Coordinates of N, CA and C in Angstrom, one line a residue:
M1 N 0.8 -1.2 0.0 CA 0.0 0.0 0.0 C 0.9 1.2 0.0
K2 N 0.6 2.2 -0.9 CA 1.4 3.4 -1.0 C 1.5 4.1 0.3
V3 N 0.4 4.2 1.1 CA 0.5 4.9 2.3 C 1.5 4.4 3.3
C4 N 1.9 3.1 3.2 CA 2.9 2.5 4.0 C 4.3 2.6 3.5
N5 N 4.5 3.1 2.3 CA 5.8 3.2 1.7 C 6.6 4.3 2.4
D6 N 7.9 4.0 2.3 CA 8.8 5.0 2.9 C 9.4 5.9 1.9
S7 N 8.5 6.5 1.1 CA 8.9 7.4 0.0 C 7.9 8.5 -0.1
P8 N 8.4 9.7 -0.6 CA 7.5 10.8 -0.8 C 6.3 10.5 -1.7
P9 N 5.2 11.1 -1.6 CA 4.8 12.1 -0.6 C 4.3 11.6 0.7
Y10 N 4.3 10.2 0.8 CA 3.7 9.6 2.0 C 4.6 9.7 3.2
Q11 N 5.9 9.6 3.0 CA 6.9 9.5 4.1 C 6.7 10.6 5.1
S12 N 6.7 11.9 4.7 CA 6.7 13.0 5.6 C 5.4 13.0 6.4
K13 N 4.3 12.9 5.7 CA 3.0 13.0 6.4 C 2.8 11.9 7.4
V14 N 3.0 10.6 6.9 CA 2.8 9.5 7.8 C 3.8 9.5 9.0
R15 N 5.0 9.7 8.7 CA 6.0 9.8 9.8 C 5.7 10.9 10.8
R16 N 5.3 12.0 10.3 CA 5.0 13.1 11.2 C 3.8 12.8 12.1
L17 N 2.8 12.2 11.5 CA 1.6 11.9 12.3 C 1.9 10.7 13.3
L18 N 2.6 9.7 12.8 CA 3.0 8.6 13.8 C 3.9 9.1 14.9
A19 N 4.8 10.0 14.6 CA 5.7 10.6 15.6 C 4.9 11.3 16.6
E20 N 3.9 12.1 16.2 CA 3.1 12.8 17.1 C 2.3 11.9 18.0
Y21 N 1.8 10.8 17.4 CA 1.0 9.8 18.2 C 1.9 9.1 19.1
A22 N 3.1 8.9 18.8 CA 4.0 8.1 19.7 C 4.7 8.9 20.8
K23 N 4.4 10.2 20.8 CA 5.0 11.0 21.9 C 4.4 10.5 23.3
P24 N 5.3 10.5 24.3 CA 4.8 10.1 25.6 C 3.8 11.2 26.1
C25 N 2.7 10.7 26.8 CA 1.7 11.6 27.3 C 1.5 11.2 28.8
T26 N 1.0 12.1 29.6 CA 0.7 11.8 31.0 C -0.7 11.5 31.2
R27 N -1.6 11.9 30.2 CA -3.0 11.6 30.3 C -3.5 10.9 29.1
A28 N -4.3 9.9 29.2 CA -4.8 9.2 28.1 C -5.5 10.1 27.1
E29 N -6.2 11.2 27.5 CA -6.9 12.1 26.6 C -5.9 12.8 25.6
D30 N -4.6 12.9 26.0 CA -3.7 13.5 25.1 C -3.4 12.7 23.9
Y31 N -3.7 11.4 23.9 CA -3.5 10.5 22.7 C -4.6 10.6 21.7
Y32 N -5.8 11.1 22.1 CA -7.0 11.1 21.3 C -6.8 11.8 19.9
A33 N -6.4 13.1 20.0 CA -6.2 13.9 18.8 C -5.2 13.3 17.9
P34 N -4.0 12.9 18.3 CA -3.0 12.3 17.4 C -3.5 11.0 16.8
F35 N -4.2 10.2 17.6 CA -4.8 9.0 17.1 C -5.8 9.2 16.0
V36 N -6.7 10.2 16.2 CA -7.7 10.5 15.2 C -7.1 11.0 14.0
N37 N -6.1 12.0 14.1 CA -5.5 12.5 12.9 C -4.7 11.5 12.1
T38 N -4.0 10.6 12.8 CA -3.2 9.6 12.1 C -4.1 8.6 11.4
F39 N -5.1 8.1 12.0 CA -5.9 7.1 11.4 C -6.9 7.6 10.4
N40 N -7.3 8.9 10.6 CA -8.2 9.5 9.5 C -7.3 9.7 8.2
H41 N -6.1 10.1 8.4 CA -5.2 10.2 7.2 C -5.0 8.8 6.5
A42 N -4.8 7.8 7.3 CA -4.7 6.4 6.7 C -6.0 6.0 6.0
L43 N -7.1 6.3 6.6 CA -8.4 6.0 5.9 C -8.5 6.7 4.6
E44 N -8.1 8.0 4.6 CA -8.2 8.8 3.4 C -7.3 8.2 2.3
E45 N -6.1 7.9 2.7 CA -5.1 7.3 1.7 C -5.6 6.0 1.2
M46 N -6.3 5.2 2.0 CA -6.7 3.8 1.6 C -7.9 3.9 0.7
K47 N -8.5 5.0 0.5 CA -9.7 5.1 -0.5 C -9.2 4.7 -1.9
E48 N -8.0 4.9 -2.2 CA -7.5 4.6 -3.5 C -7.0 3.2 -3.7
C49 N -7.0 2.4 -2.6 CA -6.5 1.0 -2.6 C -7.6 0.1 -3.3
S50 N -7.1 -0.9 -4.0 CA -8.0 -1.9 -4.5 C -7.6 -3.2 -3.8
L51 N -8.5 -3.7 -3.0 CA -8.2 -4.9 -2.2 C -8.9 -6.1 -2.7
P52 N -8.2 -7.1 -3.0 CA -8.8 -8.3 -3.5 C -9.9 -8.9 -2.5
L53 N -10.9 -9.5 -3.0 CA -11.9 -10.2 -2.2 C -12.9 -9.2 -1.6
L54 N -12.7 -7.9 -1.8 CA -13.7 -6.9 -1.3 C -14.5 -6.5 -2.5
R55 N -15.8 -6.2 -2.3 CA -16.6 -5.8 -3.5 C -16.1 -4.4 -3.9
E56 N -16.3 -4.1 -5.2 CA -16.0 -2.8 -5.7 C -17.0 -1.8 -5.1
I57 N -16.5 -0.7 -4.6 CA -17.4 0.3 -4.1 C -17.8 1.3 -5.2
D58 N -19.1 1.5 -5.2 CA -19.7 2.5 -6.2 C -19.2 3.9 -5.7
K59 N -18.6 4.6 -6.5 CA -18.1 5.9 -6.2 C -19.2 6.9 -5.8
N60 N -20.4 6.6 -6.2 CA -21.6 7.4 -5.8 C -22.1 7.1 -4.4
E61 N -21.7 6.0 -3.8 CA -22.1 5.6 -2.5 C -21.4 6.5 -1.4
D62 N -22.1 6.9 -0.4 CA -21.5 7.7 0.6 C -21.2 6.7 1.8
L63 N -20.0 6.1 1.7 CA -19.6 5.2 2.7 C -18.4 5.7 3.5
D64 N -18.1 7.0 3.3 CA -17.0 7.6 4.1 C -17.2 7.5 5.6
I65 N -16.1 7.0 6.2 CA -16.1 6.9 7.7 C -14.9 7.7 8.2
M66 N -15.0 8.0 9.5 CA -13.9 8.7 10.1 C -13.8 8.4 11.6
F67 N -12.6 8.5 12.2 CA -12.5 8.4 13.6 C -12.9 9.8 14.1
H68 N -13.5 9.8 15.3 CA -14.1 11.0 15.8 C -13.9 11.0 17.3
R69 N -13.5 12.1 17.9 CA -13.4 12.2 19.4 C -14.8 12.3 19.9
N70 N -15.2 11.4 20.7 CA -16.6 11.3 21.2 C -16.8 12.3 22.4
D71 N -18.0 12.8 22.5 CA -18.4 13.6 23.7 C -18.3 12.6 24.9
P72 N -17.6 12.9 25.9 CA -17.4 11.9 27.0 C -18.6 11.7 27.9
K73 N -19.8 11.4 27.2 CA -21.0 11.1 28.0 C -21.3 9.6 27.9
A74 N -22.0 9.2 28.9 CA -22.3 7.7 29.0 C -23.3 7.3 27.9
L75 N -23.1 6.1 27.3 CA -24.0 5.5 26.4 C -24.5 4.2 27.0
T76 N -25.8 4.0 27.0 CA -26.3 2.8 27.6 C -26.9 1.9 26.6
G77 N -27.0 0.6 26.9 CA -27.5 -0.3 25.9 C -27.8 -1.6 26.7
I78 N -28.4 -2.6 25.9 CA -28.7 -3.9 26.5 C -28.0 -4.9 25.6
H79 N -27.2 -5.7 26.3 CA -26.4 -6.8 25.6 C -26.6 -8.1 26.3
G80 N -27.1 -9.1 25.7 CA -27.3 -10.4 26.4 C -28.2 -10.3 27.6
G81 N -29.2 -9.3 27.5 CA -30.1 -9.2 28.6 C -29.6 -8.3 29.7
L82 N -28.3 -7.9 29.6 CA -27.7 -7.1 30.7 C -27.6 -5.6 30.2
K83 N -27.8 -4.7 31.1 CA -27.7 -3.3 30.8 C -26.2 -3.0 30.8
T84 N -25.7 -2.2 29.8 CA -24.3 -1.9 29.7 C -24.2 -0.3 29.7
L85 N -23.1 0.1 30.2 CA -22.8 1.6 30.3 C -21.4 1.7 29.8
R86 N -21.2 2.5 28.8 CA -19.9 2.8 28.2 C -19.7 4.3 28.0
R87 N -18.4 4.7 28.0 CA -18.1 6.1 27.7 C -16.9 6.0 26.7
P88 N -17.3 5.7 25.4 CA -16.2 5.6 24.4 C -15.5 6.9 24.1
D89 N -14.2 6.9 24.1 CA -13.4 8.1 23.9 C -13.3 8.4 22.4
V90 N -13.1 7.4 21.6 CA -12.9 7.6 20.1 C -13.9 6.6 19.5
V91 N -14.6 7.1 18.5 CA -15.6 6.2 17.8 C -15.3 6.3 16.3
L92 N -15.7 5.3 15.6 CA -15.7 5.2 14.1 C -17.1 5.5 13.6
V93 N -17.3 6.6 12.9 CA -18.6 7.0 12.4 C -18.6 7.3 11.0
A94 N -19.8 7.4 10.4 CA -20.0 7.9 9.0 C -19.8 9.4 9.1
H95 N -19.2 9.9 8.0 CA -19.0 11.4 7.9 C -20.2 12.2 8.2
G96 N -21.4 11.7 7.6 CA -22.6 12.5 7.8 C -23.0 12.5 9.2
S97 N -22.8 11.5 10.0 CA -23.2 11.5 11.4 C -22.3 12.5 12.2
A98 N -21.0 12.5 11.9 CA -20.1 13.4 12.6 C -20.5 14.9 12.3
F99 N -20.7 15.1 11.0 CA -21.0 16.5 10.6 C -22.4 16.9 11.2
R100 N -23.4 16.0 11.2 CA -24.7 16.3 11.8 C -24.5 16.6 13.3
A101 N -23.7 15.8 14.0 CA -23.5 16.0 15.4 C -22.9 17.3 15.7
A102 N -22.0 17.8 14.8 CA -21.3 19.0 14.9 C -22.1 20.2 14.5
G103 N -23.3 20.0 13.9 CA -24.2 21.0 13.5 C -23.8 21.6 12.1
D104 N -23.0 20.8 11.4 CA -22.5 21.2 10.0 C -23.3 20.6 9.0
S105 N -24.6 21.0 8.8 CA -25.5 20.3 7.9 C -25.1 20.5 6.4
A106 N -24.3 21.5 6.1 CA -23.8 21.8 4.8 C -23.0 20.6 4.3
R107 N -22.3 19.9 5.2 CA -21.4 18.8 4.8 C -22.1 17.4 4.9
V108 N -23.4 17.4 5.3 CA -24.1 16.1 5.5 C -24.6 15.7 4.1
P109 N -24.3 14.5 3.6 CA -24.8 14.2 2.3 C -26.3 14.2 2.3
G110 N -26.9 14.7 1.2 CA -28.4 14.7 1.1 C -29.1 15.8 1.9
M111 N -28.4 16.7 2.6 CA -29.0 17.7 3.4 C -28.8 19.1 2.9
H112 N -28.3 19.2 1.6 CA -28.0 20.6 1.1 C -28.7 20.8 -0.2

């Protein structure tokens, strides 16, 4: 995959993002932004990859996903008959969901 190559233009961007993510931190929260930036960049670069055994993606489909720093509030659910409570720090969401949550309806597919 080109994004993993150690040659320009990928080298500088990938190395810089990974170096930022690898810096020591005293609080777990300090890792969230570098993680989100690094892996959103990787997702963006991987859009151009053709992976065997995966169906071809229709370019008109809105399947864009992104890592997003979650609001640190509790999410509840039922799993196996038991109530669960989670506070996810980073979530993987569709672009439209993230933009809608941020109040950016101009960037939500089908809402403009």
